[in-house]
mmCIF file of C-alpha atoms in Angstrom:
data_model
loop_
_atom_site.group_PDB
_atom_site.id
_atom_site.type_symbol
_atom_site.label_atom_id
_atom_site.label_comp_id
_atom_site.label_asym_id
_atom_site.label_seq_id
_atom_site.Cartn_x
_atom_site.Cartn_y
_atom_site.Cartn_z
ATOM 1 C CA UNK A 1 58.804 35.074 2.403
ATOM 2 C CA UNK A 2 55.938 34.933 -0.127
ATOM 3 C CA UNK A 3 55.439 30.959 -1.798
ATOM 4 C CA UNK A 4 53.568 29.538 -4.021
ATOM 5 C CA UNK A 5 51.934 25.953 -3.646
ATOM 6 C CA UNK A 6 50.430 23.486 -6.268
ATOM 7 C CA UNK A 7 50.012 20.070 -4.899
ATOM 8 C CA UNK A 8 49.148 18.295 -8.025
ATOM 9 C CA UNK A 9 52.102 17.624 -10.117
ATOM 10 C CA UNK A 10 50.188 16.128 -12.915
ATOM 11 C CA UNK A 11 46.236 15.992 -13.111
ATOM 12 C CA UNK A 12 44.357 14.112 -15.952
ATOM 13 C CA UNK A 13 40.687 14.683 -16.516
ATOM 14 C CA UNK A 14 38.299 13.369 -18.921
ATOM 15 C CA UNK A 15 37.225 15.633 -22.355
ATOM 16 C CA UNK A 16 34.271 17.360 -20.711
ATOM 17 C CA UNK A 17 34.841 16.921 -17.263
ATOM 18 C CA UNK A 18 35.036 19.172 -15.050
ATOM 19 C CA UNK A 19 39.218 21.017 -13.976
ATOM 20 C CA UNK A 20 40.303 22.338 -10.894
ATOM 21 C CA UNK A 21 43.624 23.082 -10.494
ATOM 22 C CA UNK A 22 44.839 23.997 -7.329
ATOM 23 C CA UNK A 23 46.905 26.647 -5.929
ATOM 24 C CA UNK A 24 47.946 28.244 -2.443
ATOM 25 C CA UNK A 25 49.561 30.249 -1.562
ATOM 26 C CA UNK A 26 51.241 32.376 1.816
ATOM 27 C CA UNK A 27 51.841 36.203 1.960
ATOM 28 C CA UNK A 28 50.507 38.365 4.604
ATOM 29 C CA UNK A 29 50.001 40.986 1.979
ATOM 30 C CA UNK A 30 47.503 41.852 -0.369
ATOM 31 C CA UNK A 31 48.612 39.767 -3.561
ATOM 32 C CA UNK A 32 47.804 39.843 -6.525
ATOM 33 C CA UNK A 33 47.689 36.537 -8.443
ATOM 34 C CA UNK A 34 48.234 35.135 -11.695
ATOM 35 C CA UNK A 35 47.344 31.848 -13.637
ATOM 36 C CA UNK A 36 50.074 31.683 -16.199
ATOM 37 C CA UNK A 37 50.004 28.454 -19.362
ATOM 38 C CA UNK A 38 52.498 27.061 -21.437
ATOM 39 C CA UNK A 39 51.131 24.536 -24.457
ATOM 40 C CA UNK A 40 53.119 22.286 -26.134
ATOM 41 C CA UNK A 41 55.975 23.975 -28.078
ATOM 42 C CA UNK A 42 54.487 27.323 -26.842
ATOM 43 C CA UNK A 43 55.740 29.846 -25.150
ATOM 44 C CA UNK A 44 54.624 30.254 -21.259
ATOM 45 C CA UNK A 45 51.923 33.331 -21.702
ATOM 46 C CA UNK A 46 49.543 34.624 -19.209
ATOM 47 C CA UNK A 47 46.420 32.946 -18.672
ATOM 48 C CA UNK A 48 44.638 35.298 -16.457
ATOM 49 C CA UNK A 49 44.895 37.687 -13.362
ATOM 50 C CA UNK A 50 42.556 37.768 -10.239
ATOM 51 C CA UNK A 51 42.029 41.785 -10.463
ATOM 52 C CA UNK A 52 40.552 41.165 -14.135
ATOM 53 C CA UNK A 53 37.999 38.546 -12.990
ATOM 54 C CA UNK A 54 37.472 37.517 -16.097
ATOM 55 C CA UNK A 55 37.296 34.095 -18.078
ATOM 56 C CA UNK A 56 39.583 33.085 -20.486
ATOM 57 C CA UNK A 57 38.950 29.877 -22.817
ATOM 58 C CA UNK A 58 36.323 29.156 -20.233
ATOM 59 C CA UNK A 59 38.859 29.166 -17.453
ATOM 60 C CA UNK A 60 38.075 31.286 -14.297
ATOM 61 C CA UNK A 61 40.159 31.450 -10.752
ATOM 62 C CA UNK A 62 38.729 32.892 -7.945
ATOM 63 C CA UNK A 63 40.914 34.726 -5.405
ATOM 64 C CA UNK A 64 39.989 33.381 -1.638
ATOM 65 C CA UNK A 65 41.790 35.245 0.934
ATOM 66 C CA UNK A 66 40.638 33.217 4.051
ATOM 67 C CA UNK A 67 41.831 30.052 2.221
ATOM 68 C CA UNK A 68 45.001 31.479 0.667
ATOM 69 C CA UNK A 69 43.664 29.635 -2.409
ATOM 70 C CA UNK A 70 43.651 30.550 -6.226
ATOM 71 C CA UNK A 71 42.249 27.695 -7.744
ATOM 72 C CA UNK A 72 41.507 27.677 -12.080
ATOM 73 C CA UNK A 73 38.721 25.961 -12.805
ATOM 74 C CA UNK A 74 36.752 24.974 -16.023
ATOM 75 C CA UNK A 75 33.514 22.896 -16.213
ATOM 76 C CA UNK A 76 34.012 21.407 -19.024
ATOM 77 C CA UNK A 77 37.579 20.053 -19.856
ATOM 78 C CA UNK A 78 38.868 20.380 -23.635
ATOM 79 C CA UNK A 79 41.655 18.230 -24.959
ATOM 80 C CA UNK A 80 43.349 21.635 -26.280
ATOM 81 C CA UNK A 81 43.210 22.258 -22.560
ATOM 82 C CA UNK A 82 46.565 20.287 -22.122
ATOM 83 C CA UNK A 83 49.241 22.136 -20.773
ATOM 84 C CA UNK A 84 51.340 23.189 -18.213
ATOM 85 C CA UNK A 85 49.728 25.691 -15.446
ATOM 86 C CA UNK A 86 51.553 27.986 -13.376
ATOM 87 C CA UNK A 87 50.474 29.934 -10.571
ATOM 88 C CA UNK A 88 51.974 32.780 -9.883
ATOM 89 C CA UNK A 89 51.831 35.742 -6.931
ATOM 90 C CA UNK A 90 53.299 39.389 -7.257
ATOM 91 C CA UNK A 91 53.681 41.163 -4.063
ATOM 92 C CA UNK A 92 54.092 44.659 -5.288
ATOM 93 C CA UNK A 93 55.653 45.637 -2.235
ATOM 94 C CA UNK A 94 59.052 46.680 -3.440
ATOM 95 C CA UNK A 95 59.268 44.012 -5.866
ATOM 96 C CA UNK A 96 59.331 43.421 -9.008
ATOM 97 C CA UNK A 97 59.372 39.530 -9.550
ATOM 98 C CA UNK A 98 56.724 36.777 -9.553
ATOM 99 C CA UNK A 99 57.121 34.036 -7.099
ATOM 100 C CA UNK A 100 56.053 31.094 -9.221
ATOM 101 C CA UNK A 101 54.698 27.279 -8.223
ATOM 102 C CA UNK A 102 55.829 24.661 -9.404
ATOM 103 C CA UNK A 103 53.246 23.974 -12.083
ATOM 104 C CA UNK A 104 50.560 20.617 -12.928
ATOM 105 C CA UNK A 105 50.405 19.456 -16.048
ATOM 106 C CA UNK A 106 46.864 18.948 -17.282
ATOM 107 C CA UNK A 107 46.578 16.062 -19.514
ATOM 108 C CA UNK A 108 42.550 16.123 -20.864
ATOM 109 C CA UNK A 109 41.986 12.481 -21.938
ATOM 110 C CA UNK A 110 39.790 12.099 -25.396
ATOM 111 C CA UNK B 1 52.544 42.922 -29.381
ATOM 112 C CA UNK B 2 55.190 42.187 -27.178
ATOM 113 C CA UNK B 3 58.369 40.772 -28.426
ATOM 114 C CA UNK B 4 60.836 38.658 -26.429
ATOM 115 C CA UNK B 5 63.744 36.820 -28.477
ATOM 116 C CA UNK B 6 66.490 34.641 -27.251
ATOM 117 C CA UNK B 7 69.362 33.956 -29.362
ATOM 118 C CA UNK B 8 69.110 29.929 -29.711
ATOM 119 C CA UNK B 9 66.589 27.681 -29.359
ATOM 120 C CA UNK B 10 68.878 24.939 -28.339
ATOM 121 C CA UNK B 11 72.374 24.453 -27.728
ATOM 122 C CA UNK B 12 75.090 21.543 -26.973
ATOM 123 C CA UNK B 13 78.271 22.757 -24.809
ATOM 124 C CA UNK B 14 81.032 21.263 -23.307
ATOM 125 C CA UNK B 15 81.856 21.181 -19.424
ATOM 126 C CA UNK B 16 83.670 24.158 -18.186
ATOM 127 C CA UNK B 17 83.101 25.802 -21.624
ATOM 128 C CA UNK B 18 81.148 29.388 -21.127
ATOM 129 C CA UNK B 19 78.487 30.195 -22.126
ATOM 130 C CA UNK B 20 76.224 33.040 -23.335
ATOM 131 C CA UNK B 21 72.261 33.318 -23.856
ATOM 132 C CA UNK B 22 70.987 36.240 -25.228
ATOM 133 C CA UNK B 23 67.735 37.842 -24.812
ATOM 134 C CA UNK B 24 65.980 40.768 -26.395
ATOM 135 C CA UNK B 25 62.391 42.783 -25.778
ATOM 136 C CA UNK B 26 61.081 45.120 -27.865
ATOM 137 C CA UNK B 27 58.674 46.863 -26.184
ATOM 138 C CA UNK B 28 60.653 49.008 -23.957
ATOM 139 C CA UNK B 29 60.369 46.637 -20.801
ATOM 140 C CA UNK B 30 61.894 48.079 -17.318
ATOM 141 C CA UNK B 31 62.505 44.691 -15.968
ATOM 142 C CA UNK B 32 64.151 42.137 -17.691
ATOM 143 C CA UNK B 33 64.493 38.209 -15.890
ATOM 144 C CA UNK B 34 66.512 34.918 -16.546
ATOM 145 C CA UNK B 35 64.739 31.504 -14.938
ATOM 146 C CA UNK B 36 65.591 27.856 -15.720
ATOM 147 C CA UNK B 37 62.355 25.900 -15.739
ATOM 148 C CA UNK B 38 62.977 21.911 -14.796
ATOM 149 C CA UNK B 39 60.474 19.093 -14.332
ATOM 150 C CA UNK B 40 59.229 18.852 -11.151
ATOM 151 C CA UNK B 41 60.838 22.313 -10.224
ATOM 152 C CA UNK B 42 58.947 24.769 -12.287
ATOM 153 C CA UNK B 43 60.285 28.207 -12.803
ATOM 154 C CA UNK B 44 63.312 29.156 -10.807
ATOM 155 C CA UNK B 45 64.553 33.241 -10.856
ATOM 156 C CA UNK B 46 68.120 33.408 -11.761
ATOM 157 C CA UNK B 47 68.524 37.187 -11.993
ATOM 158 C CA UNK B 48 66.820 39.762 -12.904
ATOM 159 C CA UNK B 49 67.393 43.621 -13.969
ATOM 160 C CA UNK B 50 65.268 46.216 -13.174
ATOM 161 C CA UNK B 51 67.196 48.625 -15.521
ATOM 162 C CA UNK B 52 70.175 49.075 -17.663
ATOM 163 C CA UNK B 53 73.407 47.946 -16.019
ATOM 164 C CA UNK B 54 71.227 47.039 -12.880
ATOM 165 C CA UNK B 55 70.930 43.582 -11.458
ATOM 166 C CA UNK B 56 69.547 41.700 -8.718
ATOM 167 C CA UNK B 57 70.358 38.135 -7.945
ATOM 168 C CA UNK B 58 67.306 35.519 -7.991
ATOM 169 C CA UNK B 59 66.702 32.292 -6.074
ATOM 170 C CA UNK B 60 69.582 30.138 -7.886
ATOM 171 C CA UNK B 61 72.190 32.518 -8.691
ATOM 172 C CA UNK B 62 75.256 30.222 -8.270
ATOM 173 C CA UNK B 63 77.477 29.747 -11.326
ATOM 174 C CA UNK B 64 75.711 32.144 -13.110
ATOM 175 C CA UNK B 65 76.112 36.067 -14.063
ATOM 176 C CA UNK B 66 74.081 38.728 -16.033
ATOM 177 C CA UNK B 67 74.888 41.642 -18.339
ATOM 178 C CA UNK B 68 72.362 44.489 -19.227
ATOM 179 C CA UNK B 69 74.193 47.097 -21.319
ATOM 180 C CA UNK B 70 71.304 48.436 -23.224
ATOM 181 C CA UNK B 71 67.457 48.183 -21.768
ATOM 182 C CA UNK B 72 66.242 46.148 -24.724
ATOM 183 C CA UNK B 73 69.278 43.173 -24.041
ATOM 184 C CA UNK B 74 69.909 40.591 -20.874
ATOM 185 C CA UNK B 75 72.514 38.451 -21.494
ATOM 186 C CA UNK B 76 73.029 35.287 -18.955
ATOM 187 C CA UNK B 77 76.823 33.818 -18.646
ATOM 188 C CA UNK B 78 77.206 30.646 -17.483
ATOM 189 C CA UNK B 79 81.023 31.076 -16.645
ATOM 190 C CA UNK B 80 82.042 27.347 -16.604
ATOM 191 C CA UNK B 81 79.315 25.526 -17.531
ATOM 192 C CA UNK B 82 78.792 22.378 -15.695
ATOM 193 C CA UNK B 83 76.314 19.276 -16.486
ATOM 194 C CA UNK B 84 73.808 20.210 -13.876
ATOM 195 C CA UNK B 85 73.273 23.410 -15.679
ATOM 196 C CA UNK B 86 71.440 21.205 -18.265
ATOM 197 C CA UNK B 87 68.008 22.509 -18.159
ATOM 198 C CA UNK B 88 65.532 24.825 -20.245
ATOM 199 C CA UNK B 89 66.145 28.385 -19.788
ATOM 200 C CA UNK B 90 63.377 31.161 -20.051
ATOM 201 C CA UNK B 91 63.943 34.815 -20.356
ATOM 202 C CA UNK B 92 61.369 37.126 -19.509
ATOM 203 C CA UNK B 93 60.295 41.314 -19.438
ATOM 204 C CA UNK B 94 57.811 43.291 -17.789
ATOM 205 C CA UNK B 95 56.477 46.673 -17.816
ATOM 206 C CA UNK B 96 56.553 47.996 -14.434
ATOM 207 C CA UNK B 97 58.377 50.258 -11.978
ATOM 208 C CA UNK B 98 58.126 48.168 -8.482
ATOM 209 C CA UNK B 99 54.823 48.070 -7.050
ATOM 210 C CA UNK B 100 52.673 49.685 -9.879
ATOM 211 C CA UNK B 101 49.977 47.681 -10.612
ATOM 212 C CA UNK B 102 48.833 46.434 -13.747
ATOM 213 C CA UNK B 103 52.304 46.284 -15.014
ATOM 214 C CA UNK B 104 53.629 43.200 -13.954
ATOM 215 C CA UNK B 105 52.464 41.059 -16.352
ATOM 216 C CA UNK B 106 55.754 38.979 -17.548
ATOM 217 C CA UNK B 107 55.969 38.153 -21.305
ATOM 218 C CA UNK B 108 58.272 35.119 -22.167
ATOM 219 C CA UNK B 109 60.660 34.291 -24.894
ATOM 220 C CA UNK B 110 60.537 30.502 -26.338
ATOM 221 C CA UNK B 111 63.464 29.827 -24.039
ATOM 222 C CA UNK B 112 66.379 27.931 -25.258
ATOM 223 C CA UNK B 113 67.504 24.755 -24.180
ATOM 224 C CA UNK B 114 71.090 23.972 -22.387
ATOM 225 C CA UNK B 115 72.765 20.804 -22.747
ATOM 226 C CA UNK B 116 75.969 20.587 -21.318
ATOM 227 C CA UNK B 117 78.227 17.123 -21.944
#
């Protein structure tokens, strides 16, 4: 069975400081993975998806197959940067849910 | 935009009282999913539907049933709700038919949160 690891339960970084977050993860599959955020008295909403390879608020998250790794980084850490981050895999194979982590909280000190 | 709703924002029960949480998309969503999201646990699957009056059971299942009697409406039931059922709740919808890519994207509702006494 697919899971979804992310060792850090809380991480708290200096205002412009450099974020990782970190997430593994185990399927033999192809996966496809997610970095999904939830801000205070916000809804959780997607962050962004490895297929898009894109950045979002300055966020990116490379997808590293040999490490099983999906880690979100920033360079430069904002305090509306504080949140909780999920990662999140999707198999595709049959399935339709999202095996999520367990989440970090970012706290970005000012 | 996508729309997900849930009926209450918070609520206060009584053990062994049951309970209902409503959830409604708007954007014609196949799949339709209940988690409870707890500090220190994240997000845990409940059930989910991948259309009307279909249902598969999630990860945490116990004490807990679903109702999808029209595509745009999952309904949880917490039968006899007990004080360990406390938590924040979290309904979600997605686009896709399983495995089609692209599609899976989950949009959330602003959850409600459970307190049983």
């Amino acid at each position: 069975a697919q899971r979804v690891t992310q060792p850090e339960k809380l991480l708290s970084v200096f205002k412009g400081a450099p974020v990782e977050l970190k997430c593994n993860y185990s399927y033999s599959g192809s996966p496809e993975l997610f970095w999904y955020v939830q801000y205070s008295r916000q809804r959780l909403q997607l962050l962004l998806r490895h297929i898009s390879r894109e950045s979002i608020k300055g966020f990116t998250a490379d997808l590293n197959k040999g490490e099983t790794s999906f880690h979100l980084k920033k360079p430069f850490a904002q305090e509306e940067d504080s949140a909780m981050y999920y990662c999140a895999l999707y198999t595709g194979a049959g399935s339709y849910q999202l095996t999520f982590g367990k989440g970090t909280k970012l706290s970005v000190i000012p | 935009d996508v729309k997900v709703t849930q009926s209450s924002r918070y609520l206060v029960k009584r053990t062994g009282e049951k309970v209902f949480l409503e959830c409604v998309q708007d954007m014609d969503h196949e799949n339709m999913f209940w988690y409870r999201q707890d500090p220190g646990l994240g997000l845990r699957l409940i059930y989910f539907s991948y259309d009307v009056k279909m249902k598969e059971k999630g990860d945490i299942p116990e004490g807990y049933s679903v109702s999808r009697e029209k595509k745009e409406r999952f309904s949880l039931i917490l039968e006899s709700a007990s004080t360990n059922q406390t938590s924040m709740y979290l309904c979600a919808s997605s686009l896709a038919a399983s495995g089609l890519r692209g599609q899976e994207t989950q949009y959330f509702g602003p959850g409600t949160r459970l307190l049983v006494l």
